[in-house]
Coordinates of C-alpha atoms and ligand atoms in Angstrom, one line a residue:
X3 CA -1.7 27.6 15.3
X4 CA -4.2 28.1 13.0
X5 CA -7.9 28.0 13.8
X6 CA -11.3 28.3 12.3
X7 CA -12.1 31.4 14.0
X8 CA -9.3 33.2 11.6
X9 CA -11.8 33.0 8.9
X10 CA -15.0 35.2 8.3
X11 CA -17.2 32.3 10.2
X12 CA -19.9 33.5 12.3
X13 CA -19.5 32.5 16.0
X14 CA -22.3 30.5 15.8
X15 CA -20.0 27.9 13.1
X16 CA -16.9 28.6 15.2
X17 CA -18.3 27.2 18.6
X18 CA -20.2 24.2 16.7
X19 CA -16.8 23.3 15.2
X20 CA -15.1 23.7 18.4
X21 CA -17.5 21.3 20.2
X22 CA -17.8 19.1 17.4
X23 CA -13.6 18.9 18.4
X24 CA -12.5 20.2 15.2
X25 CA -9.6 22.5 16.7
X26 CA -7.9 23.7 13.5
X27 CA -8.3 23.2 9.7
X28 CA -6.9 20.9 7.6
X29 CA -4.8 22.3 4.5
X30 CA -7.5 22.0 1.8
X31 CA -10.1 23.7 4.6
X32 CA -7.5 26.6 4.9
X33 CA -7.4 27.1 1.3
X34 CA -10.8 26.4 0.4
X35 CA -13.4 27.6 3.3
X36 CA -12.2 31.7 2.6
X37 CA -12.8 31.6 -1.3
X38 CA -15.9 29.2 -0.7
X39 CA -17.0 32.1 2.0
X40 CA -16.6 34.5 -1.0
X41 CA -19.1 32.5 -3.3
X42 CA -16.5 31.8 -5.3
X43 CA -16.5 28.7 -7.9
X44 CA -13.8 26.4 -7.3
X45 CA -12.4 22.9 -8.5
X46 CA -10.3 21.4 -6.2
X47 CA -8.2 17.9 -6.2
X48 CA -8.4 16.6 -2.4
X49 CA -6.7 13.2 -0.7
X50 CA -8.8 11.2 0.8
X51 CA -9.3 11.7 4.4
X52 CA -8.3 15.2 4.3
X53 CA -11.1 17.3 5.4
X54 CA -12.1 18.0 2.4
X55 CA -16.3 17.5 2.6
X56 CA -15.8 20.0 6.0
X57 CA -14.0 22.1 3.3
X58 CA -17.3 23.0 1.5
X59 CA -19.8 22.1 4.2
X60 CA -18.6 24.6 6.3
X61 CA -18.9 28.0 3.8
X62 CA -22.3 26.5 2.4
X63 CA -24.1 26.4 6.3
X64 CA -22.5 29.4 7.4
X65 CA -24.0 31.3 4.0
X66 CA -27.6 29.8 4.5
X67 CA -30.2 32.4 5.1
X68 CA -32.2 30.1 8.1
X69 CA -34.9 32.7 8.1
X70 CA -35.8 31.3 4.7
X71 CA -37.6 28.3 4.6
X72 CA -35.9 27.3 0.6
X73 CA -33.5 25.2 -1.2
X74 CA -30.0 27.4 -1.3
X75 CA -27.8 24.6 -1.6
X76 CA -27.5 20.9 -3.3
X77 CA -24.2 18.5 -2.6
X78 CA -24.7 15.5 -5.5
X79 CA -22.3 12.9 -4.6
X80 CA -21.6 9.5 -6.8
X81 CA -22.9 6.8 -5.1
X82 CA -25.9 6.5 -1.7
X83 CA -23.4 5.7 0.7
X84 CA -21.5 8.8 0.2
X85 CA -24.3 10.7 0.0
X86 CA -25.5 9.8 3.2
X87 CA -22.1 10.1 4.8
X88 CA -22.0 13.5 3.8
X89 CA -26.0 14.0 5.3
X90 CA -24.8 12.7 8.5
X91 CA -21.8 15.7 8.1
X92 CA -24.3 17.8 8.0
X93 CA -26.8 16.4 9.7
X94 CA -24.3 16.5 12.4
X95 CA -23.8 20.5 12.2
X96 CA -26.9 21.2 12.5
X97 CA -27.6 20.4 15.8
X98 CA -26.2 23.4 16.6
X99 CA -28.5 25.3 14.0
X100 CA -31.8 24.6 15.3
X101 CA -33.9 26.3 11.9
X102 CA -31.3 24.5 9.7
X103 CA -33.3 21.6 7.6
X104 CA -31.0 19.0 5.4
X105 CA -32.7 16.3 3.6
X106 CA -31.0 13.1 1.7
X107 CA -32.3 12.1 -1.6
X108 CA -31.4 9.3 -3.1
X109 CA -32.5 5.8 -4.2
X110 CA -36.1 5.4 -4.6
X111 CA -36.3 2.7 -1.8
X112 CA -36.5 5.9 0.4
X113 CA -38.5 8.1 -1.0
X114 CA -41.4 7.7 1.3
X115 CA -38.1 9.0 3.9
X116 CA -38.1 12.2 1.4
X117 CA -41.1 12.7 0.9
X118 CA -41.7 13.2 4.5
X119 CA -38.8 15.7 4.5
X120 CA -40.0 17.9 2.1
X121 CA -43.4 19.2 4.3
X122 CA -40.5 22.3 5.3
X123 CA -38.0 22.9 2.5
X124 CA -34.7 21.9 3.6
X125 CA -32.3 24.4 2.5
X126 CA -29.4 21.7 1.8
X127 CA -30.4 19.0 0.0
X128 CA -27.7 15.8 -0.5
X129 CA -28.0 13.3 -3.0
X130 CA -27.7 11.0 -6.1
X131 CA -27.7 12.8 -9.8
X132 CA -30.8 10.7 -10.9
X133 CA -32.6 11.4 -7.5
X134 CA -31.9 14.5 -7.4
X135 CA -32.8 15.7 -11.2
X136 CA -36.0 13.7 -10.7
X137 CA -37.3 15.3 -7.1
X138 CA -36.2 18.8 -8.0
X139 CA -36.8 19.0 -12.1
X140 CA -40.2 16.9 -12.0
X141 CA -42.0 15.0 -8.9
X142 CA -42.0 18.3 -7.2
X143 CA -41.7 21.3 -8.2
X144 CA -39.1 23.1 -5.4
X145 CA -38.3 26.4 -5.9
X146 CA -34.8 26.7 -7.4
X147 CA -34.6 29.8 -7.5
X148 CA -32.7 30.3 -4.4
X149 CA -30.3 28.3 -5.2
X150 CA -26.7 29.7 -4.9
X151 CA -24.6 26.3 -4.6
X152 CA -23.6 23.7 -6.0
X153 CA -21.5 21.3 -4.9
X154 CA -20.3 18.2 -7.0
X155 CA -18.5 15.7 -5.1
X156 CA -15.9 12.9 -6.3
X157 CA -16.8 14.1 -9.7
X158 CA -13.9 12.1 -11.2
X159 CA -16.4 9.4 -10.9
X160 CA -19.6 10.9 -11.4
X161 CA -18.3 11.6 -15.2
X162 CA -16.8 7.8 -14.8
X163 CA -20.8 6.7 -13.9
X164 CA -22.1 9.4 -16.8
X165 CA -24.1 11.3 -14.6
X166 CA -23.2 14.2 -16.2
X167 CA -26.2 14.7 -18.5
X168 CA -28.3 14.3 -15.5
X169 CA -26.1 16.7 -13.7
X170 CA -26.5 19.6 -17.0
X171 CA -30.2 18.5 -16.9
X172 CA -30.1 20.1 -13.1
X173 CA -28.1 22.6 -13.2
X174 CA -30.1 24.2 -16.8
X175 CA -32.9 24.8 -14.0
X176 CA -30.3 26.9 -11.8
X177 CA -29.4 30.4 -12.1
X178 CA -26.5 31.8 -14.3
X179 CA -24.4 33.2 -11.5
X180 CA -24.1 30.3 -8.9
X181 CA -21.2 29.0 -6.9
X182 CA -20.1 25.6 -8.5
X183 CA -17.6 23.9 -6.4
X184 CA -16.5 20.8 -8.0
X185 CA -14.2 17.9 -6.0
X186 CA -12.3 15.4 -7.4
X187 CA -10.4 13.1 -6.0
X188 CA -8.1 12.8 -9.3
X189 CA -7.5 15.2 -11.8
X190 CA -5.6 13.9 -14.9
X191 CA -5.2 16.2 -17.8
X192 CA -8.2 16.1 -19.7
X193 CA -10.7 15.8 -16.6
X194 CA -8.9 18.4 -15.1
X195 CA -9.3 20.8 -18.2
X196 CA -13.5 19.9 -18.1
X197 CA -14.2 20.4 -14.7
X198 CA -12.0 23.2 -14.1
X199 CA -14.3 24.3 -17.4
X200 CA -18.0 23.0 -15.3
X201 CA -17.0 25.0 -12.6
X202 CA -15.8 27.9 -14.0
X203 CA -12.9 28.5 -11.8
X204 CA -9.6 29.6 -12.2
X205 CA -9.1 29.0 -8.5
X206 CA -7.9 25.6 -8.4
X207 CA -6.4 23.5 -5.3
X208 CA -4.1 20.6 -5.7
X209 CA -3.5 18.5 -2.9
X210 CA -1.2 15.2 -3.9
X211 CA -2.7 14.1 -6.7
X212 CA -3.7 10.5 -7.0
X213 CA -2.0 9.6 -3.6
X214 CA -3.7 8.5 -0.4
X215 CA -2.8 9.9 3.0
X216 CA 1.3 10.1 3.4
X217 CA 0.4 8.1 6.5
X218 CA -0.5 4.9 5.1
X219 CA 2.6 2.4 5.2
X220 CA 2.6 -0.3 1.7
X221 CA 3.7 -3.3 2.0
X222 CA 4.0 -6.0 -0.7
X223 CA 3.5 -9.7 0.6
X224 CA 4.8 -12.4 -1.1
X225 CA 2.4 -15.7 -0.2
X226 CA 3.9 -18.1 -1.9
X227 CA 1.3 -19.5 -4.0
X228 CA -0.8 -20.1 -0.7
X229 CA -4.5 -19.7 -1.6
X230 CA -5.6 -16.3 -1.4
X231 CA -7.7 -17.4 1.5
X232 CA -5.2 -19.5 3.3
X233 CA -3.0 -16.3 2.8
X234 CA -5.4 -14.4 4.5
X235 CA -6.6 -16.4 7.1
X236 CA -2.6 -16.8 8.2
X237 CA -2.4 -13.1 8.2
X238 CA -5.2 -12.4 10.3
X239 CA -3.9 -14.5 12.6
X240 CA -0.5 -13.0 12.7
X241 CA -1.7 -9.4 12.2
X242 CA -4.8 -9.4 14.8
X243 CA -5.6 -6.3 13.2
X244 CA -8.5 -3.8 15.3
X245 CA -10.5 -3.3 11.7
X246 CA -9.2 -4.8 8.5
X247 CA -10.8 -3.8 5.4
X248 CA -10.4 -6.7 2.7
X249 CA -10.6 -6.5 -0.8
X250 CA -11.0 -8.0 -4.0
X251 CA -11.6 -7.6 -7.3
X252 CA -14.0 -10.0 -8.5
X253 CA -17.6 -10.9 -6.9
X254 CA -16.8 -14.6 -6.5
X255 CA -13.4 -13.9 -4.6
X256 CA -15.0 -11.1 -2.3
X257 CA -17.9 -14.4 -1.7
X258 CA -15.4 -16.9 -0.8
X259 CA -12.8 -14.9 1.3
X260 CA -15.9 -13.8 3.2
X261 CA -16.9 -18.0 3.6
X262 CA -13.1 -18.0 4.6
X263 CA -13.0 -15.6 7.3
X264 CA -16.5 -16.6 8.7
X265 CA -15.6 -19.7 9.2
X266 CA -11.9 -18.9 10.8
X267 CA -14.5 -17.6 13.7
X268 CA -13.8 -14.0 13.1
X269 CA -16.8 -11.2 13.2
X270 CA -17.0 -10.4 10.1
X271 CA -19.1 -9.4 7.1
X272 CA -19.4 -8.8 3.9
X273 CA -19.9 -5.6 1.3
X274 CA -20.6 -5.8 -1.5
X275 CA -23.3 -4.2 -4.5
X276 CA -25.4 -7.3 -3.7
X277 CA -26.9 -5.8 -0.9
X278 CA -30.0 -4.3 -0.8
X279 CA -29.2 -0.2 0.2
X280 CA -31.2 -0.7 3.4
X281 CA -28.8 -3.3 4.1
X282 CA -25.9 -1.3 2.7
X283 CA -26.7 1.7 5.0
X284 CA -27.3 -0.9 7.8
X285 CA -24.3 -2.5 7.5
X286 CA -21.7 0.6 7.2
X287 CA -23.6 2.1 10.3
X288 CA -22.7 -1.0 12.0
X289 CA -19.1 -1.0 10.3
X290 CA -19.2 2.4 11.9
X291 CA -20.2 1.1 15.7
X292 CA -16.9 -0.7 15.5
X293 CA -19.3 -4.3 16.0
X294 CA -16.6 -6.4 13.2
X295 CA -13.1 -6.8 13.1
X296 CA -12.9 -7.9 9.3
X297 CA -15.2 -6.2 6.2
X298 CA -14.6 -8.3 3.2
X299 CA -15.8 -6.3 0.6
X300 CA -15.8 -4.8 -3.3
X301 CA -14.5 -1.7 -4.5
X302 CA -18.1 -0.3 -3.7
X303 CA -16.4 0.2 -0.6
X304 CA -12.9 1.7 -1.9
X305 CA -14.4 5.2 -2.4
X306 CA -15.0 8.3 0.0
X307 CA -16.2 6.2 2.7
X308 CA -15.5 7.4 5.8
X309 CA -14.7 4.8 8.2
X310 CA -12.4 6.3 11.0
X311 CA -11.1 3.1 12.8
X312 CA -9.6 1.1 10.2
X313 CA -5.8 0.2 11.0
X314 CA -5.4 -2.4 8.0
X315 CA -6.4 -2.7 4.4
X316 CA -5.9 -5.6 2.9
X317 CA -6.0 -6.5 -1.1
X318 CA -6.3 -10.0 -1.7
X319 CA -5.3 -8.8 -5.5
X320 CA -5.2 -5.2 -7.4
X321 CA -7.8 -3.8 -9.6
X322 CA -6.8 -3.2 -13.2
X323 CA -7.1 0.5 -12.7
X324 CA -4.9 1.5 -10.2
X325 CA -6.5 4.4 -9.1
X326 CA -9.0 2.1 -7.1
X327 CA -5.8 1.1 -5.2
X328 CA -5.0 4.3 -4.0
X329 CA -8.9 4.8 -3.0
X330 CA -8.8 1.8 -1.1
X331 CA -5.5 2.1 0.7
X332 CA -7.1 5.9 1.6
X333 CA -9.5 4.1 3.6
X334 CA -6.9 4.2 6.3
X335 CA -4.8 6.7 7.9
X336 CA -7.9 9.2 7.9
X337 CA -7.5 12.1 8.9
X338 CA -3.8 12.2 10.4
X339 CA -3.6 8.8 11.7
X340 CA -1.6 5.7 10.7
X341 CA -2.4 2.9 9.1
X342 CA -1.3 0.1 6.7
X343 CA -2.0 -1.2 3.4
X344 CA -1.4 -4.9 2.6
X345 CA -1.3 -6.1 -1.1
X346 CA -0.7 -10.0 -1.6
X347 CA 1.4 -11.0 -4.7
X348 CA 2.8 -14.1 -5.8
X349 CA 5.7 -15.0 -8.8
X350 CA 2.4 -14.7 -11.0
X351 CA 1.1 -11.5 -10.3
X352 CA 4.0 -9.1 -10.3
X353 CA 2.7 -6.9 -12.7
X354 CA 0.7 -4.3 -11.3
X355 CA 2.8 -4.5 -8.0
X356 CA 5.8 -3.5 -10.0
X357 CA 3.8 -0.6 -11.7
X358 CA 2.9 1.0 -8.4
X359 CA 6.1 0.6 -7.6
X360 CA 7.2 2.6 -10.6
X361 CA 4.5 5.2 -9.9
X362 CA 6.4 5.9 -6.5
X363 CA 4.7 3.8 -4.2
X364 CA 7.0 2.8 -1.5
X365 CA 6.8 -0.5 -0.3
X366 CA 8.6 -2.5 2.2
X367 CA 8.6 -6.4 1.2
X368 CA 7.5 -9.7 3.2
X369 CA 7.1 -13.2 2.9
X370 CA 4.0 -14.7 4.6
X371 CA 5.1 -17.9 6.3
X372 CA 3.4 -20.0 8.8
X373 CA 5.3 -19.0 11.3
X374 CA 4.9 -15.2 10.4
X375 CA 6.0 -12.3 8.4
X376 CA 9.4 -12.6 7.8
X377 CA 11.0 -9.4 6.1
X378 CA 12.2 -9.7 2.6
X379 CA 14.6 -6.8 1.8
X380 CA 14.8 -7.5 -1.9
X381 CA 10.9 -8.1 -2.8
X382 CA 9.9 -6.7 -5.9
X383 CA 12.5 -4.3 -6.1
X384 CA 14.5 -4.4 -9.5
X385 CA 17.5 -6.8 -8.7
X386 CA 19.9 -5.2 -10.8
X387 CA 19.6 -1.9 -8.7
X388 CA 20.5 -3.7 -5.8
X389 CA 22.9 -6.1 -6.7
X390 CA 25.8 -4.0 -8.4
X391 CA 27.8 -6.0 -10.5
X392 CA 30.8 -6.3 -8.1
X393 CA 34.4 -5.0 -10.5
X394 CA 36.7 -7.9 -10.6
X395 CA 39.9 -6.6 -8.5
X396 CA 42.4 -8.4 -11.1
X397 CA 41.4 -8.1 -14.7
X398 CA 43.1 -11.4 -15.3
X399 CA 40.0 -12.7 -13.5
X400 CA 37.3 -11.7 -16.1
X401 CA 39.1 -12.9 -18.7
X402 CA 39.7 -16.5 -17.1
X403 CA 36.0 -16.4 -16.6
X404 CA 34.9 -16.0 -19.9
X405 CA 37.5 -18.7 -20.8
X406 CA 36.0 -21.5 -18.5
X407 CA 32.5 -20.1 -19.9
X408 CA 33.7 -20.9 -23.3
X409 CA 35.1 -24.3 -22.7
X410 CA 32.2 -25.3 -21.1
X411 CA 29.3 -24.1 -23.9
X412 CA 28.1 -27.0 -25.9
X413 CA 26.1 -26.3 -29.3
X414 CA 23.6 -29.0 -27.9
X415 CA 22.1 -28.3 -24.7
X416 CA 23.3 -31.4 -22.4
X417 CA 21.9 -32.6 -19.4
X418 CA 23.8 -30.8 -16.2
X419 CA 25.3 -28.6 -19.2
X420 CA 24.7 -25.7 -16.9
X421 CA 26.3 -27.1 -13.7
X422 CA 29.4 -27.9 -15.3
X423 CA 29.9 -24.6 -16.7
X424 CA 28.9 -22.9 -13.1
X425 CA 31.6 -25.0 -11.4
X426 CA 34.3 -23.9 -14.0
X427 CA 33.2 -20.4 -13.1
X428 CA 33.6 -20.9 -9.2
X429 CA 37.0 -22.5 -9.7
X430 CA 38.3 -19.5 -11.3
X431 CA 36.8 -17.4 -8.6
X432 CA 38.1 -19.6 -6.0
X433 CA 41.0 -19.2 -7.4
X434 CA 40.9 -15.3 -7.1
X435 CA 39.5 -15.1 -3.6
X436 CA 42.4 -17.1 -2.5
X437 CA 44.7 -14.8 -4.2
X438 CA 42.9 -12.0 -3.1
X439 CA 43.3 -13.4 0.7
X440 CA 47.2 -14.0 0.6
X441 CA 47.6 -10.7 -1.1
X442 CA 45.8 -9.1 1.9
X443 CA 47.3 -11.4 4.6
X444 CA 50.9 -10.2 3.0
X445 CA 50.0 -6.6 3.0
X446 CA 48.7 -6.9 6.8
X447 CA 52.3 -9.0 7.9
X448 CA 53.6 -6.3 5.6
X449 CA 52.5 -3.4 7.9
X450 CA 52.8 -4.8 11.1
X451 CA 56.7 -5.0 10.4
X452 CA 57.2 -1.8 9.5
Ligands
AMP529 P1 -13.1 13.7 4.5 O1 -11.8 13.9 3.8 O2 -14.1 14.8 4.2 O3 -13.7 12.4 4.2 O4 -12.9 13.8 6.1 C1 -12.2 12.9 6.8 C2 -12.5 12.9 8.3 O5 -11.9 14.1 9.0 C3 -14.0 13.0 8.7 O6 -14.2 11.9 9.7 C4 -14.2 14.3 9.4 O7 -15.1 14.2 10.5 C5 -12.8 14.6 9.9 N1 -12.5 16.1 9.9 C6 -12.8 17.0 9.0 N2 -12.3 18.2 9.3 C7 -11.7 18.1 10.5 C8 -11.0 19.0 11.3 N3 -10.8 20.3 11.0 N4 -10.4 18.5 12.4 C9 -10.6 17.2 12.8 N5 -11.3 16.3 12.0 C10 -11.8 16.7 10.9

């Protein structure tokens, strides 16, 4: 089995990592913690859930000089709530490194909390593109010299949020030679060919692109043209999931759905980009503690966020760029467990169902009813697949087909046109099965005498 003492980790990393309960590395770890160790640059594609902030963590602590109080490494992460996820990574290593400092910069609401931090300079520093460009190009002046690495996480969507200029505007104050690693959870063509250019790298690490953790079981459910929050109040109720994540789209239907499951009497609560980031940071620690069995929330929430309990996600409908499915379907099945993604459909919003389906999604179909889930083996699936046209056993039967189809067309569409011409089909196929019976009653009469 592998395990983290395999690398070139000092013994100091291995035994934090064993108590932490971290017994061996994930894939990307195994790929990326050597060549990190190196000081290499590297861009790297990683699923969600798959170790892959440990993956640069890791390398960047164990190469820290402690001895020297100065900057050595910065992380720069999307959005606050990542940020601070990864801090509390870190923050959680260094318990075991007693002259390790980390700070967290990001929205200016805390910068009193930064402030404070920077009496000792840390020698990881986590944060925001804007924060971060601000506290380290201007408001103080930290020396950057020592700088070896830079880390930019989810950077598929720090180029979505153009942060990039910021992100230039930092790195122009860093040395020429330093170790870029650069994370993405996506890496279509062109993004793939410009960060794999920002980082410099030719080492490059693909884990399965665009998909969320092979754990994570789809399901499509039909509600019938039940309100959405009917629909999901039903489904809670039949599901009694541990911690359901549920999402949707727009603002107004994350606000009612919330209304919905309040007043169903569950503990519940709502995330969205309304909330003040005290309130944010408040309410995914307490997300965190396991205090709610339902988060309704935006796809603020679909990203990176680590949130290790959830059995369920739930999308009340699918955003218009898929990828955000696949992000919030990640949000489960973390790290090697199971979990189960829930998409609601009905006959009028088939569309970007069927195009997950095409992208390879697999799905097993059910109809929500009152009663409960009852399995749908067809769903969404193209009927033609399943339903082979059957060969007619006597060609004579086609033919007579087509005949009663004929005598039955009218140039003017007449009421119960259609009915007529569907018996004249079933008595011509009445008329076969019957044959089709006596022929096979003769041939059984027909063996048994011999
Ligand atoms: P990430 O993909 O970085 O968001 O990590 C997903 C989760 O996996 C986090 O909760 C980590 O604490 C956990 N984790 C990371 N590396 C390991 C490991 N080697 N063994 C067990 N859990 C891990």
């Amino acid at each position: 089995m592998a395990n983290f003492a395999q690398f070139n980790l000092s013994k100091e990393m291995v035994s934090a990592l064993e108590k932490l309960g971290y017994k061996e590395p994930s894939p990307v770890q195994g790929k990326v913690i050597p060549k990190a160790l190196r000081g290499d640059s590297i861009l790297c594609q990683s699923e969600t859930g798959s170790g892959k902030t440990h993956s640069y963590l890791i390398p960047i602590l164990d190469r820290l000089d402690l001895n020297l109080p100065r900057l050595q490494a910065i992380v720069i992460c999307p959005s606050r709530e990542l940020a601070r996820q990864v801090y509390d990574f870190a923050f959680a290593l260094s318990k075991y490194f007693p002259k390790l400092k980390v700070r967290l910069f990001t929205s200016s609401e805390e910068k009193s909390e930064n402030e404070q931090g920077l009496s000792i300079a840390p020698q990881l520093v986590i944060g925001t593109p804007g924060r971060l460009k601000d506290l380290l190009a201007e408001d103080y002046k930290l020396n950057l010299r020592g700088v070896k690495t830079l880390v930019l996480d989810e950077a598929d969507m720090l180029m979505d949020m153009g942060y990039f200029e910021d992100i230039d505007a930092l790195r122009s104050l860093l040395r020429e030679d330093l170790q870029v690693m650069v994370f993405s959870a996506t890496l279509e063509q062109g993004l793939k060919e410009k960060l794999r250019k920002y980082a410099g790298s030719d080492f490059l690490y693909e884990g399965e692109e665009n998909k969320s953790s092979g754990n994570v079981s789809h399901h499509l459910i039909d509600i019938k043209h039940v309100g959405k929050n009917e629909a999901l109040i039903r489904f809670l109720k039949i599901r009694q999931p541990y911690l359901a994540l549920v999402f949707a789209s727009k603002k107004e239907d994350v606000n009612s759905a919330y209304a919905s499951v309040k007043e169903a009497g569950y503990s519940a609560v709502l995330f969205s980009g309304d909330l003040q980031t005290r309130e944010r940071r408040k309410t995914i620690r307490m997300i965190k503690e396991n205090r709610y069995q339902v988060v309704v929330c935006s796809d603020l929430l679909s990203r990176g966020i680590d949130i290790e309990d959830v059995t369920d996600v739930i999308s009340l409908d699918l955003p218009n760029d898929l990828t955000y499915y696949y992000h919030r379907a990640g949000r489960t099945a973390r790290f090697g467990k199971s979990g189960d993604s829930w998409i609601f459909y009905d006959d009028d919003s088939t569309k970007l169902p069927l195009t997950l389906i095409q992208q390879g999604v697999k799905f097993d179909f059910s109809i929500l009813r009152k009663e409960g889930l009852e399995s749908d083996p067809v769903g969404l699936l193209p009927k033609t697949k399943l339903k082979k046209k059957k060969a007619f056993e006597d060609p004579e039967e086609a033919k007579e087909i087509k005949i009663a189809k004929a005598r039955t067309r009218v140039d003017k569409v007449k009421p119960g046109y259609k009915r007529k011409q569907k018996w004249a089909v079933e008595k011509v196929k009445n008329k076969y099965r019957r044959k089709a019976i006596k022929k096979k009653i003769r041939a059984n009469l027909h063996g048994k005498s011999e």
